CSV table of C-alpha atoms in Angstrom, one decimal:
chain,number,residue,atom,x,y,z
A,22,MET,CA,194.5,97.9,102.6
A,23,THR,CA,193.9,98.2,98.9
A,24,THR,CA,194.4,101.8,97.8
A,25,PHE,CA,193.1,104.0,94.9
A,26,ALA,CA,196.7,103.3,93.2
A,27,ASP,CA,196.2,99.6,93.6
A,28,LYS,CA,192.9,99.6,91.9
A,29,ALA,CA,194.0,102.2,89.2
A,30,ILE,CA,197.3,100.1,88.3
A,31,THR,CA,195.3,96.9,88.0
A,32,TYR,CA,192.6,98.5,85.7
A,33,TYR,CA,194.8,100.4,83.4
A,34,ASN,CA,197.3,97.6,82.8
A,35,THR,CA,194.8,95.0,82.0
A,36,LEU,CA,192.6,97.3,80.0
A,37,SER,CA,191.5,95.7,76.5
A,38,ALA,CA,190.5,97.5,73.4
A,39,PRO,CA,187.1,96.9,71.9
A,40,THR,CA,187.3,94.6,69.0
A,41,LYS,CA,184.1,95.9,66.9
A,42,LEU,CA,184.1,99.5,66.1
A,43,PRO,CA,182.5,101.3,62.9
A,44,PRO,CA,184.6,101.0,59.9
A,45,GLY,CA,187.4,103.6,59.8
A,46,VAL,CA,187.3,104.3,63.6
A,47,GLY,CA,190.7,103.1,65.3
A,48,VAL,CA,191.7,102.8,68.9
A,49,MET,CA,195.1,103.1,70.6
A,50,ASN,CA,195.8,100.9,73.6
A,51,PRO,CA,199.1,102.0,75.0
A,52,TYR,CA,198.6,100.2,78.3
A,53,GLN,CA,199.9,97.0,76.4
A,54,GLN,CA,203.3,98.4,76.2
A,55,SER,CA,205.8,97.7,79.1
A,56,ASP,CA,207.2,101.1,79.2
A,57,VAL,CA,203.6,102.6,79.6
A,58,GLN,CA,202.8,99.8,82.4
A,59,ARG,CA,205.9,101.1,84.3
A,60,ILE,CA,204.7,104.7,83.8
A,61,VAL,CA,201.2,103.9,85.1
A,62,GLU,CA,202.6,101.9,88.1
A,63,GLU,CA,205.1,104.8,89.0
A,64,PHE,CA,202.4,107.7,88.6
A,65,TYR,CA,199.6,106.0,90.6
A,66,THR,CA,202.1,104.8,93.3
A,67,LYS,CA,203.4,108.3,93.7
A,68,PHE,CA,200.2,110.3,93.7
A,69,TYR,CA,197.4,107.9,94.8
A,70,SER,CA,198.8,105.4,97.3
A,71,ASP,CA,196.0,106.2,99.8
A,72,THR,CA,192.3,105.6,100.2
A,73,ASN,CA,191.2,109.1,100.0
A,74,PRO,CA,188.3,110.2,97.7
A,75,ARG,CA,189.0,112.3,94.7
A,76,VAL,CA,186.9,114.6,92.8
A,77,PHE,CA,186.7,113.2,89.2
A,78,ILE,CA,187.4,115.7,86.2
A,79,LEU,CA,186.1,113.9,83.2
A,80,GLY,CA,187.2,114.3,79.6
A,81,ILE,CA,185.9,112.9,76.3
A,82,ASN,CA,188.5,110.2,75.4
A,83,PRO,CA,192.2,110.6,75.2
A,84,GLY,CA,194.1,112.4,72.5
A,85,ARG,CA,196.7,110.3,70.4
A,86,PHE,CA,199.5,112.7,71.7
A,87,GLY,CA,198.6,112.7,75.6
A,88,ALA,CA,197.2,109.5,77.1
A,89,GLY,CA,197.2,107.8,74.0
A,90,VAL,CA,201.0,108.0,74.2
A,91,THR,CA,201.6,108.0,78.2
A,92,GLY,CA,198.6,106.4,79.6
A,93,ILE,CA,198.2,109.2,81.8
A,94,SER,CA,195.2,111.6,81.2
A,95,PHE,CA,196.0,114.8,79.7
A,96,THR,CA,199.7,114.2,80.1
A,97,THR,CA,202.4,114.3,77.4
A,98,PRO,CA,205.9,112.8,77.9
A,99,GLN,CA,207.3,116.1,78.6
A,100,ASN,CA,204.9,117.1,81.0
A,101,LEU,CA,205.2,113.6,82.9
A,102,ARG,CA,208.9,114.6,83.4
A,103,ARG,CA,208.6,118.2,83.9
A,104,TYR,CA,205.6,118.3,86.3
A,105,CYS,CA,205.3,114.9,87.8
A,106,GLY,CA,209.1,114.0,88.2
A,107,ILE,CA,208.5,110.7,86.2
A,108,GLU,CA,211.3,110.0,83.6
A,109,ASN,CA,210.6,108.3,80.6
A,110,ASP,CA,212.1,107.5,77.0
A,111,LEU,CA,208.8,108.4,75.2
A,112,ARG,CA,209.1,110.9,72.4
A,113,ASP,CA,207.8,114.4,73.1
A,114,THR,CA,204.5,115.2,71.6
A,115,PRO,CA,202.3,118.2,71.0
A,116,GLU,CA,199.2,118.4,73.0
A,117,LEU,CA,197.3,121.7,73.6
A,118,SER,CA,195.1,120.1,76.2
A,119,SER,CA,198.0,119.0,78.3
A,120,ARG,CA,199.6,122.2,78.0
A,121,PHE,CA,196.5,124.0,79.6
A,122,ILE,CA,195.7,121.3,82.2
A,123,TYR,CA,199.3,121.5,83.7
A,124,GLN,CA,198.8,125.3,84.0
A,125,VAL,CA,195.9,124.6,86.0
A,126,ILE,CA,197.8,122.0,88.1
A,127,ASP,CA,200.6,124.5,88.5
A,128,ALA,CA,198.2,127.0,89.7
A,129,LEU,CA,196.6,124.8,92.2
A,130,GLY,CA,199.9,123.9,94.0
A,131,GLY,CA,201.5,121.5,91.7
A,132,ALA,CA,201.1,117.8,90.8
A,133,GLU,CA,201.3,116.4,94.4
A,134,ALA,CA,198.7,118.7,95.6
A,135,PHE,CA,196.4,118.4,92.6
A,136,TYR,CA,196.6,114.8,92.3
A,137,GLY,CA,195.7,114.4,96.0
A,138,GLN,CA,192.4,115.9,95.5
A,139,PHE,CA,191.5,115.3,91.9
A,140,PHE,CA,191.4,112.5,89.4
A,141,LEU,CA,191.6,113.3,85.7
A,142,THR,CA,189.9,110.9,83.5
A,143,SER,CA,187.6,110.4,80.4
A,144,LEU,CA,184.3,108.8,79.5
A,145,PHE,CA,186.2,106.4,77.2
A,146,PRO,CA,189.5,105.5,78.5
A,147,LEU,CA,191.3,104.9,75.1
A,148,ALA,CA,192.3,107.3,72.3
A,149,LEU,CA,190.2,107.0,69.3
A,150,THR,CA,191.4,107.8,65.6
A,151,LYS,CA,190.0,108.4,62.2
A,152,ASP,CA,192.0,109.3,59.1
A,153,GLY,CA,195.1,109.7,61.2
A,154,LYS,CA,193.4,112.2,63.5
A,155,ASN,CA,192.0,112.4,66.9
A,156,TYR,CA,188.4,111.3,67.0
A,157,ASN,CA,185.7,111.6,69.8
A,158,PHE,CA,183.2,109.0,70.7
A,159,TYR,CA,180.3,111.3,70.1
A,160,ASP,CA,181.6,112.2,66.6
A,161,ASP,CA,179.1,109.8,64.9
A,162,ARG,CA,176.0,108.1,66.5
A,163,LYS,CA,177.1,104.4,65.7
A,164,THR,CA,180.3,105.0,67.6
A,165,THR,CA,178.6,106.5,70.5
A,166,GLU,CA,176.1,103.5,70.6
A,167,THR,CA,178.9,101.0,70.1
A,168,LEU,CA,181.0,102.3,72.9
A,169,TRP,CA,178.1,103.4,75.3
A,170,PRO,CA,178.1,100.1,77.4
A,171,ALA,CA,182.1,100.4,77.6
A,172,ILE,CA,181.6,104.0,78.7
A,173,THR,CA,179.2,103.2,81.4
A,174,GLU,CA,181.3,100.4,82.6
A,175,THR,CA,184.4,102.7,82.5
A,176,VAL,CA,183.0,105.3,84.8
A,177,ARG,CA,181.5,102.7,87.0
A,178,THR,CA,184.7,100.9,87.5
A,179,GLN,CA,186.9,104.1,88.0
A,180,LEU,CA,184.3,105.4,90.6
A,181,SER,CA,185.4,102.3,92.7
A,182,PHE,CA,189.0,103.5,92.9
A,183,GLY,CA,187.8,106.1,95.4
A,184,SER,CA,185.5,109.0,94.3
A,185,SER,CA,183.7,111.8,95.6
A,186,ARG,CA,180.1,111.4,94.4
A,187,HIS,CA,178.9,114.8,95.3
A,188,VAL,CA,180.3,116.7,92.2
A,189,ALA,CA,181.9,115.8,89.0
A,190,VAL,CA,183.5,118.0,86.8
A,191,CYS,CA,182.8,117.8,83.0
A,192,LEU,CA,185.3,119.1,80.3
A,193,GLY,CA,183.8,120.1,77.3
A,194,ARG,CA,180.2,121.4,76.5
A,195,LYS,CA,179.2,118.9,74.2
A,196,ASN,CA,180.8,116.2,76.4
A,197,GLU,CA,178.5,117.4,79.0
A,198,THR,CA,175.4,116.1,77.2
A,199,TYR,CA,176.8,112.7,77.4
A,200,LEU,CA,177.9,112.8,80.8
A,201,ARG,CA,174.5,114.0,81.8
A,202,ARG,CA,172.8,111.2,79.9
A,203,LEU,CA,174.9,108.7,81.6
A,204,ASN,CA,174.3,110.3,85.1
A,205,ASP,CA,170.6,110.2,84.5
A,206,GLN,CA,171.0,106.6,83.7
A,207,GLN,CA,173.2,105.5,86.5
A,208,GLY,CA,173.0,108.2,89.2
A,209,PHE,CA,176.9,108.4,89.6
A,210,PHE,CA,177.0,111.9,90.8
A,211,GLU,CA,174.9,114.4,92.7
A,212,ARG,CA,175.7,117.1,90.5
A,213,ILE,CA,177.8,118.1,87.4
A,214,VAL,CA,179.6,121.2,86.7
A,215,THR,CA,181.0,122.0,83.3
A,216,LEU,CA,184.1,123.8,82.1
A,217,ASP,CA,185.2,124.4,78.5
A,218,HIS,CA,187.4,122.0,77.1
A,219,PRO,CA,191.2,122.7,77.3
A,220,ARG,CA,191.5,122.0,73.5
A,221,TYR,CA,188.8,124.5,72.6
A,222,ILE,CA,190.3,127.1,74.8
A,223,LEU,CA,193.8,127.0,73.2
A,224,GLN,CA,192.6,126.5,69.8
A,225,TYR,CA,190.0,129.0,69.7
A,226,LYS,CA,190.2,131.5,72.7
A,227,SER,CA,193.9,131.6,73.2
A,228,ARG,CA,193.7,135.5,73.8
A,229,ASP,CA,191.5,134.5,76.9
A,230,VAL,CA,193.7,131.9,78.4
A,231,THR,CA,194.3,133.8,81.7
A,232,SER,CA,190.6,134.2,82.2
A,233,TYR,CA,190.0,130.5,81.6
A,234,LEU,CA,192.8,129.5,83.8
A,235,GLU,CA,191.4,131.6,86.7
A,236,GLN,CA,187.8,130.1,85.9
A,237,TYR,CA,189.2,126.6,86.1
A,238,VAL,CA,191.0,127.3,89.3
A,239,ARG,CA,188.0,128.9,91.0
A,240,THR,CA,185.7,126.1,90.0
A,241,LEU,CA,188.1,123.2,91.0
A,242,ALA,CA,188.6,124.8,94.4
A,243,ASP,CA,184.9,125.3,94.9
A,244,CYS,CA,184.5,121.6,94.5
A,245,LEU,CA,186.7,120.6,97.2
A,246,PRO,CA,184.8,121.7,100.2
A,247,GLU,CA,182.2,118.9,99.2
A,248,LEU,CA,184.8,116.0,99.9
A,249,ASN,CA,184.3,116.7,103.7
């Protein structure tokens, strides 16, 4: 029996970066590093060694301090240790999105309960940079067009790990535009629900974190009956 973990480990640990990107746009591929390959294997073996479908939660593309370092979506080295119980020697990194996401995970019963029902991922699987800062695939039209075939294949391949097609959760209002375009083209999901991006919440709406946390928990919980 090939599990969700088997498929995910093979995918990530053989993932290659695109070779042609617009001038000035860089890409980070941590999956070529042996310590990250070990983390990927341990993480997915621990939380995904079954064939149960998950609700997909899709961000934009990883940040350079989260999955750009650990290979695990929205997860810094310190949160990998604290919440997932996976020791590592990676340098701790600041990442607002990871901080909020793990508040959500904690509120939904912890990592084992959360990852048993959800899969955190992104439309494009590798961190992008420009001028030493995080960059989004949609920040310029040329980058979007260049990466669109890879984005399509990324989502298609990850769906084969084991997905609920009834609903997808989109993180980010602008990201929603592109996920809906992709879904119109490919018919991946029956419907899409959208939440404000964690980075936006902590950067611009920090006074309202509690209400956003409640909204996340309520929205994600509402998605679960559709698995049955």
